[in-house]
mmCIF file of C-alpha atoms in Angstrom:
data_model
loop_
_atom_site.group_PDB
_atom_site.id
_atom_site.type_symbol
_atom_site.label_atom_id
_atom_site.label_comp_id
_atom_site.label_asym_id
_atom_site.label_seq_id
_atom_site.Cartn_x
_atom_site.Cartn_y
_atom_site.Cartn_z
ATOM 1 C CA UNK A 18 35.373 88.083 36.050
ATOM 2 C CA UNK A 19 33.367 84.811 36.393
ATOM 3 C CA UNK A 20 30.115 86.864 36.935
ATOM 4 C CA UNK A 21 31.475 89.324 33.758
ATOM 5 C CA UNK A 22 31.622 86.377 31.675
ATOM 6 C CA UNK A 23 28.243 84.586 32.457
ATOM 7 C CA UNK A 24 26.479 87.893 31.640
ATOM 8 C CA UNK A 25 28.008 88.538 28.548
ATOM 9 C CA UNK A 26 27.267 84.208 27.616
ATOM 10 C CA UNK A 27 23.511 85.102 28.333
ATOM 11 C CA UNK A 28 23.251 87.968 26.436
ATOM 12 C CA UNK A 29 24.613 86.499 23.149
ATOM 13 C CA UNK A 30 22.016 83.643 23.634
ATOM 14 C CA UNK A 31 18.954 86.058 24.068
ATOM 15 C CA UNK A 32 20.591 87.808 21.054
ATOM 16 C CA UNK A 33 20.390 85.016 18.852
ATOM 17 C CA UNK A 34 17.160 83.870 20.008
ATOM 18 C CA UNK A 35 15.642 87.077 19.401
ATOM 19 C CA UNK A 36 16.994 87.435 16.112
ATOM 20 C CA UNK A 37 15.881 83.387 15.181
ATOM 21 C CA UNK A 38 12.203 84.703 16.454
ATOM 22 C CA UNK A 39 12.357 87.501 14.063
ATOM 23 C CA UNK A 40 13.229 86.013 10.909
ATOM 24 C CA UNK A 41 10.316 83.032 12.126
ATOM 25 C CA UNK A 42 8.013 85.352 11.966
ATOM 26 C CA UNK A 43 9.290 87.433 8.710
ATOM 27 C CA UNK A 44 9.033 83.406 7.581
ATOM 28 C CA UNK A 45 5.372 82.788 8.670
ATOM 29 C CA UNK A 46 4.134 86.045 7.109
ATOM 30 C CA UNK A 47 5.802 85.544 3.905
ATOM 31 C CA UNK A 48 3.876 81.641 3.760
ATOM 32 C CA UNK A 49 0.495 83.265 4.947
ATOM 33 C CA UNK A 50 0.266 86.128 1.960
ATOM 34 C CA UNK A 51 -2.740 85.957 0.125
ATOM 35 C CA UNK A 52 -3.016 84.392 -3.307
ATOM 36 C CA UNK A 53 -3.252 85.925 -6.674
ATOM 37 C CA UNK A 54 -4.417 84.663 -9.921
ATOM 38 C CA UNK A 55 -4.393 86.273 -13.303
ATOM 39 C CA UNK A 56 -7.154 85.997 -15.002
ATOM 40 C CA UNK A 57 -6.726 84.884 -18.829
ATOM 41 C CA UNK A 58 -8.190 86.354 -21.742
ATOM 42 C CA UNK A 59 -9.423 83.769 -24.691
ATOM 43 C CA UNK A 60 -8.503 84.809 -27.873
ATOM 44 C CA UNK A 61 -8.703 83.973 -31.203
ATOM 45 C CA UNK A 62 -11.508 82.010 -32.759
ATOM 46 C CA UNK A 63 -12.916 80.226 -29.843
ATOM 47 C CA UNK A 64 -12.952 83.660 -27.629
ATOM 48 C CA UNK A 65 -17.169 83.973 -26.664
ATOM 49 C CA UNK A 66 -18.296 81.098 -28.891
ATOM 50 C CA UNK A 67 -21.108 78.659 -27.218
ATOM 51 C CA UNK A 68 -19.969 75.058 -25.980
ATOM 52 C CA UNK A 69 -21.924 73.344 -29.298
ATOM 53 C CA UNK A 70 -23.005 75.098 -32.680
ATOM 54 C CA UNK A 71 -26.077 73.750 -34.896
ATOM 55 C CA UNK A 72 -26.998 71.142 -31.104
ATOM 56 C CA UNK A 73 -30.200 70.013 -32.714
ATOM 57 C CA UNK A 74 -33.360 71.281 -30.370
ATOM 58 C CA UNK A 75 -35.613 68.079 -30.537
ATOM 59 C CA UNK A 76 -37.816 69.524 -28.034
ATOM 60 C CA UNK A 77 -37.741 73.388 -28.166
ATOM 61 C CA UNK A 78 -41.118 75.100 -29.471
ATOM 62 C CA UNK A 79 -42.421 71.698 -30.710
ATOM 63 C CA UNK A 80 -45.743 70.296 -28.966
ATOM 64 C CA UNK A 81 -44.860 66.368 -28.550
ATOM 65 C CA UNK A 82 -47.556 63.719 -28.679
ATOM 66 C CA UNK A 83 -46.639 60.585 -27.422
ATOM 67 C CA UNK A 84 -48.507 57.229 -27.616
ATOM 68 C CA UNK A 85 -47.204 54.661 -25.037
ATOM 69 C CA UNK A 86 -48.203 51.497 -23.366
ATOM 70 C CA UNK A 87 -47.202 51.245 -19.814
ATOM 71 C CA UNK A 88 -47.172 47.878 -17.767
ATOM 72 C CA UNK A 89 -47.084 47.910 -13.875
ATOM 73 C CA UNK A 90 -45.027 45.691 -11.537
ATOM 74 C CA UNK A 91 -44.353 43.958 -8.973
ATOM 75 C CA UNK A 92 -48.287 42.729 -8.674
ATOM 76 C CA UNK A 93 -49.344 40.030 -6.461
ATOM 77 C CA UNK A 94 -52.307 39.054 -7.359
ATOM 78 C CA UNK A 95 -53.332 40.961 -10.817
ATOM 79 C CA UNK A 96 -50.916 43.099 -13.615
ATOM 80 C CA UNK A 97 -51.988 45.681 -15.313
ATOM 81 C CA UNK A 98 -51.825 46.645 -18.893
ATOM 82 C CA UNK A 99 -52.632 50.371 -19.757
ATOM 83 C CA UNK A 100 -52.311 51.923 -23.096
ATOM 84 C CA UNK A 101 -52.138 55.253 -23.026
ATOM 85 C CA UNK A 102 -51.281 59.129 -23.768
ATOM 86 C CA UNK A 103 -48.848 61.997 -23.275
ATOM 87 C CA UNK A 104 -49.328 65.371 -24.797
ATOM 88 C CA UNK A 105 -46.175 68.081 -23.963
ATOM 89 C CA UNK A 106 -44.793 71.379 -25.282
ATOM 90 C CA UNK A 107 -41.469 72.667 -24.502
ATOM 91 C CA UNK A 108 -41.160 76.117 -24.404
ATOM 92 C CA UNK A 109 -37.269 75.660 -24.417
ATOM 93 C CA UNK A 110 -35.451 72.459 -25.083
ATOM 94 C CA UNK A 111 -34.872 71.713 -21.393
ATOM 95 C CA UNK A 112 -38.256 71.871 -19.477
ATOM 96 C CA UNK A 113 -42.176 71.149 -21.013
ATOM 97 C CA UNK A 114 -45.417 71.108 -19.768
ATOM 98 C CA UNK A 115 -48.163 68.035 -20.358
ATOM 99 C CA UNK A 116 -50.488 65.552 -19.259
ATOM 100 C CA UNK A 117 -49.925 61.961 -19.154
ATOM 101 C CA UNK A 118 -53.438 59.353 -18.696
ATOM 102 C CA UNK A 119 -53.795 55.443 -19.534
ATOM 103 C CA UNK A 120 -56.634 53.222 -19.017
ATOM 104 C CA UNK A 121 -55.710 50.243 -17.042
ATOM 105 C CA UNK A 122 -56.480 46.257 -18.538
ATOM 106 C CA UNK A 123 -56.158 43.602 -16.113
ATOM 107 C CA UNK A 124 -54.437 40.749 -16.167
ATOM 108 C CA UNK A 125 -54.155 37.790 -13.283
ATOM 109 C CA UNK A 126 -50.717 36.619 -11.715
ATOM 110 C CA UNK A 127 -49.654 32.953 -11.030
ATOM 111 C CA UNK A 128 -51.029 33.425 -7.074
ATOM 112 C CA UNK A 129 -54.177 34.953 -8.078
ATOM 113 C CA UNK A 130 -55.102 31.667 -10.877
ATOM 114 C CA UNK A 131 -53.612 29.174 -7.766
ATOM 115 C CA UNK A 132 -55.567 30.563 -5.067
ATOM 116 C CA UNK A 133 -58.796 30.200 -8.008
ATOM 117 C CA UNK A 134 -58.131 26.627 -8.671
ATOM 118 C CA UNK A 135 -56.877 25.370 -5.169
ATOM 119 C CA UNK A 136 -58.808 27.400 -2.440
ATOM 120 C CA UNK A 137 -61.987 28.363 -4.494
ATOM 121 C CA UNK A 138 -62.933 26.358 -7.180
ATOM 122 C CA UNK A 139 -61.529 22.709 -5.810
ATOM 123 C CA UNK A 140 -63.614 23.638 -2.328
ATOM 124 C CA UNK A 141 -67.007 24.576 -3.992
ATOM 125 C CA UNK A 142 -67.816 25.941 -0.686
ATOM 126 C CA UNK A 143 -71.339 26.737 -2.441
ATOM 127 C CA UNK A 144 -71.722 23.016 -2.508
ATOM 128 C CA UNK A 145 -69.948 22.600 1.019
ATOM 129 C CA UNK A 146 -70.994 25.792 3.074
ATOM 130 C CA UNK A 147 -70.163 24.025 6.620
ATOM 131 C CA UNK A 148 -66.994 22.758 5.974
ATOM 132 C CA UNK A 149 -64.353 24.062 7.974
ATOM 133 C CA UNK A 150 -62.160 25.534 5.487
ATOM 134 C CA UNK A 151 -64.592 27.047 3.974
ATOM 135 C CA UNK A 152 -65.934 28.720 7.497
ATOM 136 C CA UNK A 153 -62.423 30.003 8.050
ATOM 137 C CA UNK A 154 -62.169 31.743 4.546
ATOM 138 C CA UNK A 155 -65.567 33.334 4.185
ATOM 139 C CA UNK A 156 -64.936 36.582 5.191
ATOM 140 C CA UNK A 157 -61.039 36.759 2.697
ATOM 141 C CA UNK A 158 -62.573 34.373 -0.023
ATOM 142 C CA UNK A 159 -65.130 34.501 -2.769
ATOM 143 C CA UNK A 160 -67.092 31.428 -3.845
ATOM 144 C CA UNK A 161 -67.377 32.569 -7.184
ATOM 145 C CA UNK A 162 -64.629 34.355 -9.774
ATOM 146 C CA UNK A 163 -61.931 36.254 -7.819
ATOM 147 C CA UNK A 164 -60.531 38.196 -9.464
ATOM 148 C CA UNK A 165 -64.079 39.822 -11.115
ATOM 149 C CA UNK A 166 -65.447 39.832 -7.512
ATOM 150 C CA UNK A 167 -62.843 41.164 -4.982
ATOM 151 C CA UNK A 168 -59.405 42.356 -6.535
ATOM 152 C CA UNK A 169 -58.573 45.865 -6.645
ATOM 153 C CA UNK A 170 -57.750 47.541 -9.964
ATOM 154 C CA UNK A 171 -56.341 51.101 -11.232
ATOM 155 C CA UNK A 172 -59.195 51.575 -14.208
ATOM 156 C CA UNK A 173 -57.426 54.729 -15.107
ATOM 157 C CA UNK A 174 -55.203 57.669 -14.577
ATOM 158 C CA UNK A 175 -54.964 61.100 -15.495
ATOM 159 C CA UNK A 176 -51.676 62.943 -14.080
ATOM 160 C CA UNK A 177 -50.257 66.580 -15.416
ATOM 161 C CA UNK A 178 -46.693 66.768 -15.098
ATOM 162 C CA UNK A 179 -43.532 69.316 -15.243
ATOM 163 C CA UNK A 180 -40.699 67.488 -17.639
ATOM 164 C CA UNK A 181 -36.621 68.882 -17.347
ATOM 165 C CA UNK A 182 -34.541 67.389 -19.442
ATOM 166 C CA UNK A 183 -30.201 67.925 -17.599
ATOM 167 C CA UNK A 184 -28.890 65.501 -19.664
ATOM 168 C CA UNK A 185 -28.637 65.299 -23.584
ATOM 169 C CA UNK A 186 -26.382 63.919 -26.260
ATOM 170 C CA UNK A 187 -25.491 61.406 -28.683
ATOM 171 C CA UNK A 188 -24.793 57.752 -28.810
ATOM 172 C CA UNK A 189 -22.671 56.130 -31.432
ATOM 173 C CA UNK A 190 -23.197 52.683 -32.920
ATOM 174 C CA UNK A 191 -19.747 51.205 -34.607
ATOM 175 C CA UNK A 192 -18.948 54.494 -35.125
ATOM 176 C CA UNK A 193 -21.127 55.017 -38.032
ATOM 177 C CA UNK A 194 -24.833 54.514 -36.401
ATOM 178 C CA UNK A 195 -25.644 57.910 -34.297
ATOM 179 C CA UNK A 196 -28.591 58.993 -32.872
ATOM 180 C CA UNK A 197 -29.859 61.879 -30.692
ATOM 181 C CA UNK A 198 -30.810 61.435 -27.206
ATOM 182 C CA UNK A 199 -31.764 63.026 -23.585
ATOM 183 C CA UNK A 200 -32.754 61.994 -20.262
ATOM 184 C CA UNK A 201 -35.853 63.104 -18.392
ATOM 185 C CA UNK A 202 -37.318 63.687 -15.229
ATOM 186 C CA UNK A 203 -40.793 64.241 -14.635
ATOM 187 C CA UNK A 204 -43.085 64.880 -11.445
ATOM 188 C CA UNK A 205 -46.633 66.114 -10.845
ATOM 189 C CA UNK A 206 -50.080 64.927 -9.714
ATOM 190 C CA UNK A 207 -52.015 61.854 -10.326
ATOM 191 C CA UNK A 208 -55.523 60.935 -9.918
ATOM 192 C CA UNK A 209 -56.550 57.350 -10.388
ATOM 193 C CA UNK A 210 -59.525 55.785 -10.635
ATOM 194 C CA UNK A 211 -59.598 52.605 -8.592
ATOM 195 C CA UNK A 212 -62.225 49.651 -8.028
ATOM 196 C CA UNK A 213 -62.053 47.974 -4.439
ATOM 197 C CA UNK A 214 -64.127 45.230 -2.930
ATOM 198 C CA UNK A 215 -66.835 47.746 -1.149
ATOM 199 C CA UNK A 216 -67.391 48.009 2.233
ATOM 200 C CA UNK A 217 -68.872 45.259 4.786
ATOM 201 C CA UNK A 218 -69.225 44.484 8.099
ATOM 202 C CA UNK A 219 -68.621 47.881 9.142
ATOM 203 C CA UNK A 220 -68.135 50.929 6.775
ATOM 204 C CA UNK A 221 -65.106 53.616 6.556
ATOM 205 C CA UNK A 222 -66.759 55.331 9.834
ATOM 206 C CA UNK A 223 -67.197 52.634 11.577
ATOM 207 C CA UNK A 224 -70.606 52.050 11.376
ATOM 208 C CA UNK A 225 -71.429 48.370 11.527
ATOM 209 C CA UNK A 226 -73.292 47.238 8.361
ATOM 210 C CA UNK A 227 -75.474 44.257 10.015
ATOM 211 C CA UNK A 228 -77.096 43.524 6.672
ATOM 212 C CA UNK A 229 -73.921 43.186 4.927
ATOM 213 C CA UNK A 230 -71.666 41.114 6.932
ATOM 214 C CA UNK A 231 -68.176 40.194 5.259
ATOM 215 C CA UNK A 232 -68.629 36.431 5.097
ATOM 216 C CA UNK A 233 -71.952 36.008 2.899
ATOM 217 C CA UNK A 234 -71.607 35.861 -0.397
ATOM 218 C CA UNK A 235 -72.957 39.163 -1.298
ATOM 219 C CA UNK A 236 -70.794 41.257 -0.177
ATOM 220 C CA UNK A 237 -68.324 40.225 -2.457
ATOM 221 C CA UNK A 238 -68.503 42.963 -5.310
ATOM 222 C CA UNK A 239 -66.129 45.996 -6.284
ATOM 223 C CA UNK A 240 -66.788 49.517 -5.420
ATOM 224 C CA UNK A 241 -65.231 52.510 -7.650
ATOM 225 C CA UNK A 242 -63.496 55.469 -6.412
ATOM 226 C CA UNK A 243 -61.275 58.364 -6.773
ATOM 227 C CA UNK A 244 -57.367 58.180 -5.216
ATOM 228 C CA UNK A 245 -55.040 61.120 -5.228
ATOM 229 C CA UNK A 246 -51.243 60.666 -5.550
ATOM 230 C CA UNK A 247 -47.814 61.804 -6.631
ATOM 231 C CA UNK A 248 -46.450 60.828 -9.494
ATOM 232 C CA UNK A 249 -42.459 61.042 -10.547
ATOM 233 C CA UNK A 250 -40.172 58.848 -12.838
ATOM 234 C CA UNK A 251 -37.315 59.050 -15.486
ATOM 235 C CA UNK A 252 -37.413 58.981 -19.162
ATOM 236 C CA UNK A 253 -34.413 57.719 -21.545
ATOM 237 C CA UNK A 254 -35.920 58.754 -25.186
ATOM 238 C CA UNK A 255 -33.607 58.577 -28.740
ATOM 239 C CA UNK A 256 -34.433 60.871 -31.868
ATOM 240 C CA UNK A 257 -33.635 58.754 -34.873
ATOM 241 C CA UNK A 258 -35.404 61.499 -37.102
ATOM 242 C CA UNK A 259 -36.175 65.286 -36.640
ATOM 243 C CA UNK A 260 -39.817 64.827 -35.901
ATOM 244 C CA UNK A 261 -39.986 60.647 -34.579
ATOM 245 C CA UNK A 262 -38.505 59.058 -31.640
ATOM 246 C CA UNK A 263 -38.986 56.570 -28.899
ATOM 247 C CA UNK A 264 -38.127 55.538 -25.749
ATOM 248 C CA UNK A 265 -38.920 54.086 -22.234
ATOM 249 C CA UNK A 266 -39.559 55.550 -18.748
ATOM 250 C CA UNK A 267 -40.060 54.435 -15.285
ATOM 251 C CA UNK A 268 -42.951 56.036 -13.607
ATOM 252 C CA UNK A 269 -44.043 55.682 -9.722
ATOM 253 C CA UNK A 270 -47.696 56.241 -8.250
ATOM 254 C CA UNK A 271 -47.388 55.680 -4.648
ATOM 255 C CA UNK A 272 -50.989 55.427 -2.496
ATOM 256 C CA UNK A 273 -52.960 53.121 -0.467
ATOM 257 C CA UNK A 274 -55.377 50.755 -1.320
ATOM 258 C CA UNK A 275 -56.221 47.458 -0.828
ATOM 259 C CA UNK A 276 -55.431 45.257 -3.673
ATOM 260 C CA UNK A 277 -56.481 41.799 -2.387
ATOM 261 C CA UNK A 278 -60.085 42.306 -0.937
ATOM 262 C CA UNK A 279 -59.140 40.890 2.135
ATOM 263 C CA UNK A 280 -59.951 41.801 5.452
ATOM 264 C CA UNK A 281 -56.106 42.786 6.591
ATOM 265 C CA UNK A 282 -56.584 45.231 9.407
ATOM 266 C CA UNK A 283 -58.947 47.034 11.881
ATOM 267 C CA UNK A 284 -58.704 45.815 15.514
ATOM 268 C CA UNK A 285 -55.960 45.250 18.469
ATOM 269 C CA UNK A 286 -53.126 46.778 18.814
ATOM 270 C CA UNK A 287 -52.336 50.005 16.183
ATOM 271 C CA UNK A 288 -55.578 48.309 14.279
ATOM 272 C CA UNK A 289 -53.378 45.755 12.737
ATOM 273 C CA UNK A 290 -55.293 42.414 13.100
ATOM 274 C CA UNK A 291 -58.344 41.461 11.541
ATOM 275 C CA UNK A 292 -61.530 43.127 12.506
ATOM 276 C CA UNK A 293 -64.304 40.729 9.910
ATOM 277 C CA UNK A 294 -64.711 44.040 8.032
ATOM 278 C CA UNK A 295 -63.980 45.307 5.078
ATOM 279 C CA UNK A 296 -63.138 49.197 4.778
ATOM 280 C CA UNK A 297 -60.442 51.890 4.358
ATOM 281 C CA UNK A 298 -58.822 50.419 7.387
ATOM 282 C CA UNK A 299 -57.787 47.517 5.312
ATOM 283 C CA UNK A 300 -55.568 49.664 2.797
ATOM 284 C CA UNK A 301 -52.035 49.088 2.609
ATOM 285 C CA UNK A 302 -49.114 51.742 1.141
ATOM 286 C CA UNK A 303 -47.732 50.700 -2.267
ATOM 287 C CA UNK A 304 -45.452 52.256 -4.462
ATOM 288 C CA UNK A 305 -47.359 50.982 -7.584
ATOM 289 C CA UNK A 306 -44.317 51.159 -9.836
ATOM 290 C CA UNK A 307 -44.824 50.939 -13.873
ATOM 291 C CA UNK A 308 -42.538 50.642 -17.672
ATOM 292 C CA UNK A 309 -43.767 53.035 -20.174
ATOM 293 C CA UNK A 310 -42.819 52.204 -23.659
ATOM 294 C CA UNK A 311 -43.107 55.504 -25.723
ATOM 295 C CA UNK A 312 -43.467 56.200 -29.781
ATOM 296 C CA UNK A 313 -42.886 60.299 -29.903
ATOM 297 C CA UNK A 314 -43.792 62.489 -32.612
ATOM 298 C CA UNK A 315 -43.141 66.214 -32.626
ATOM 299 C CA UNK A 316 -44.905 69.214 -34.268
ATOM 300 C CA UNK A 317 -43.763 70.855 -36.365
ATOM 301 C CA UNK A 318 -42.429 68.579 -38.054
ATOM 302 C CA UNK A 319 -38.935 70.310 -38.860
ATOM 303 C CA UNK A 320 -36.173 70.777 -36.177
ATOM 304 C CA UNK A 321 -34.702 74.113 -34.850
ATOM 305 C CA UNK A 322 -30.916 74.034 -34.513
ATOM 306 C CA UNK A 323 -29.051 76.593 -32.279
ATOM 307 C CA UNK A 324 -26.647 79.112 -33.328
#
């Protein structure tokens, strides 16, 4: 009977079990069905119609012409000023085509006029060629006008460039002053025309230059030539009228050169120490970062509107 009644115990068990198993499962599948959405048709007056009517295309079909002045920064030793040009025309409102060039005026920093007065003009190593200071500075220091006779300077630069425009709108003033405007993003080529203190004591091969050693006096002079580089930045411009507007944009021109005329490389280790020659050697990486102020006019002179 005992055994009867164990069996029978067991049995109900698996029963239930198998029956909480099933409806588990049943439960799972039911959770794991796939998802269905219905899909909702617009109607009524807003059903295909574009996101804005009548947007205002400020840059659409028009050729832009842009006189800007640009001033670089971050300069140690000498700023420069350049007044300059952009030319663009936007096939569509969103992307244009253009060149951008400046010529570069120079203007000295605090450092450059201190290191004048102090180390150059207040030693009159002309006067005092064997004094020590003046010994230990020959090859980095000019004994006449330093900035004329040894500072590097970007005389000019031409650079095409590709302009998109993702962002576009309009800002309200008191709620009763608007004004169109966009944001830009430009990139392209550059080439810059840039004066260096020439080559002495040994030239970009390597080649010593015995008649032109670094510490007399004539080898302090500038030598022009042609640099390559990128160029990329972003414009914030406002269209008070259908055919005028302004603006301001950052540009970047990262290359090497050597801005100081000093002798900053060349020998030991990696060619990082001093080597009493001036050459390519010496050229250090900048990013060569500039403001662009911007006066833009657009032909023709009458704006397209969309549908």
């Amino acid at each position: 009977m005992m055994r009867r009644f164990v069996n029978s115990l067991c049995a109900s068990r698996l029963l239930r079990r198998g029956m909480l198993a099933a409806l588990t499962g049943c439960a799972a599948l039911a959770m794991s069905a796939g998802a269905e959405a219905q899909e909702i048709q617009l109607t009524g007056p807003l059903a295909g119609a574009p996101a804005v009517r009548k947007l205002r295309l400020h840059r659409a079909g028009r050729i832009e012409i842009t006189p800007s002045a640009s001033f670089t920064l971050l300069d140690e030793y000498q700023r420069t000023i350049m007044p300059g040009l952009r030319v663009m025309y936007h096939p569509t409102d969103w992307i244009g085509f253009g060149v951008w060039g400046g010529y570069g005026i120079q203007t000295t920093t605090s450092l450059t006029d201190e290191l004048q007065v102090k180390a150059i003009d207040d030693r009159n190593c002309s006067a005092n060629p064997n004094d020590s200071a003046c010994k230990l500075t020959a090859v980095n220091l000019t004994r006449g006008n330093l900035a004329q006779d040894q500072l590097g300077r970007m005389q000019w630069v031409a650079a095409p460039q590709v302009t998109v425009v993702p962002f576009r709108g309009k800002l309200a003033l008191f709620a009763s002053l608007f004004v169109d405007t966009d944001i830009s993003f430009f990139v392209g080529p550059a080439v810059i025309g840039v004066q260096e203190r020439a080559p002495c004591g040994a030239d970009n091969d390597g080649n010593q230059l015995t008649e032109r050693p670094c510490a007399s006096q004539e080898s302090f002079q500038l030598e022009s030539r042609i640099a390559f580089a990128p160029t990329f930045g972003v414009g914030w411009n406002f269209y008070p009228t259908s055919f005028f507007g302004f603006g301001a944009e950052y540009r970047a021109l990262p290359f090497a050169w050597n801005t100081s005329g000093f002798d900053n490389a060349g020998a030991g280790n990696d060619e990082a120490f001093p080597d009493t020659a001036v050459n390519n050697k010496d050229r250090q990486f900048r990013f060569n970062s500039m403001i662009s102020v911007n006066l833009m006019f657009s032909l023709p002179m009458k704006v397209k509107n969309s549908d």
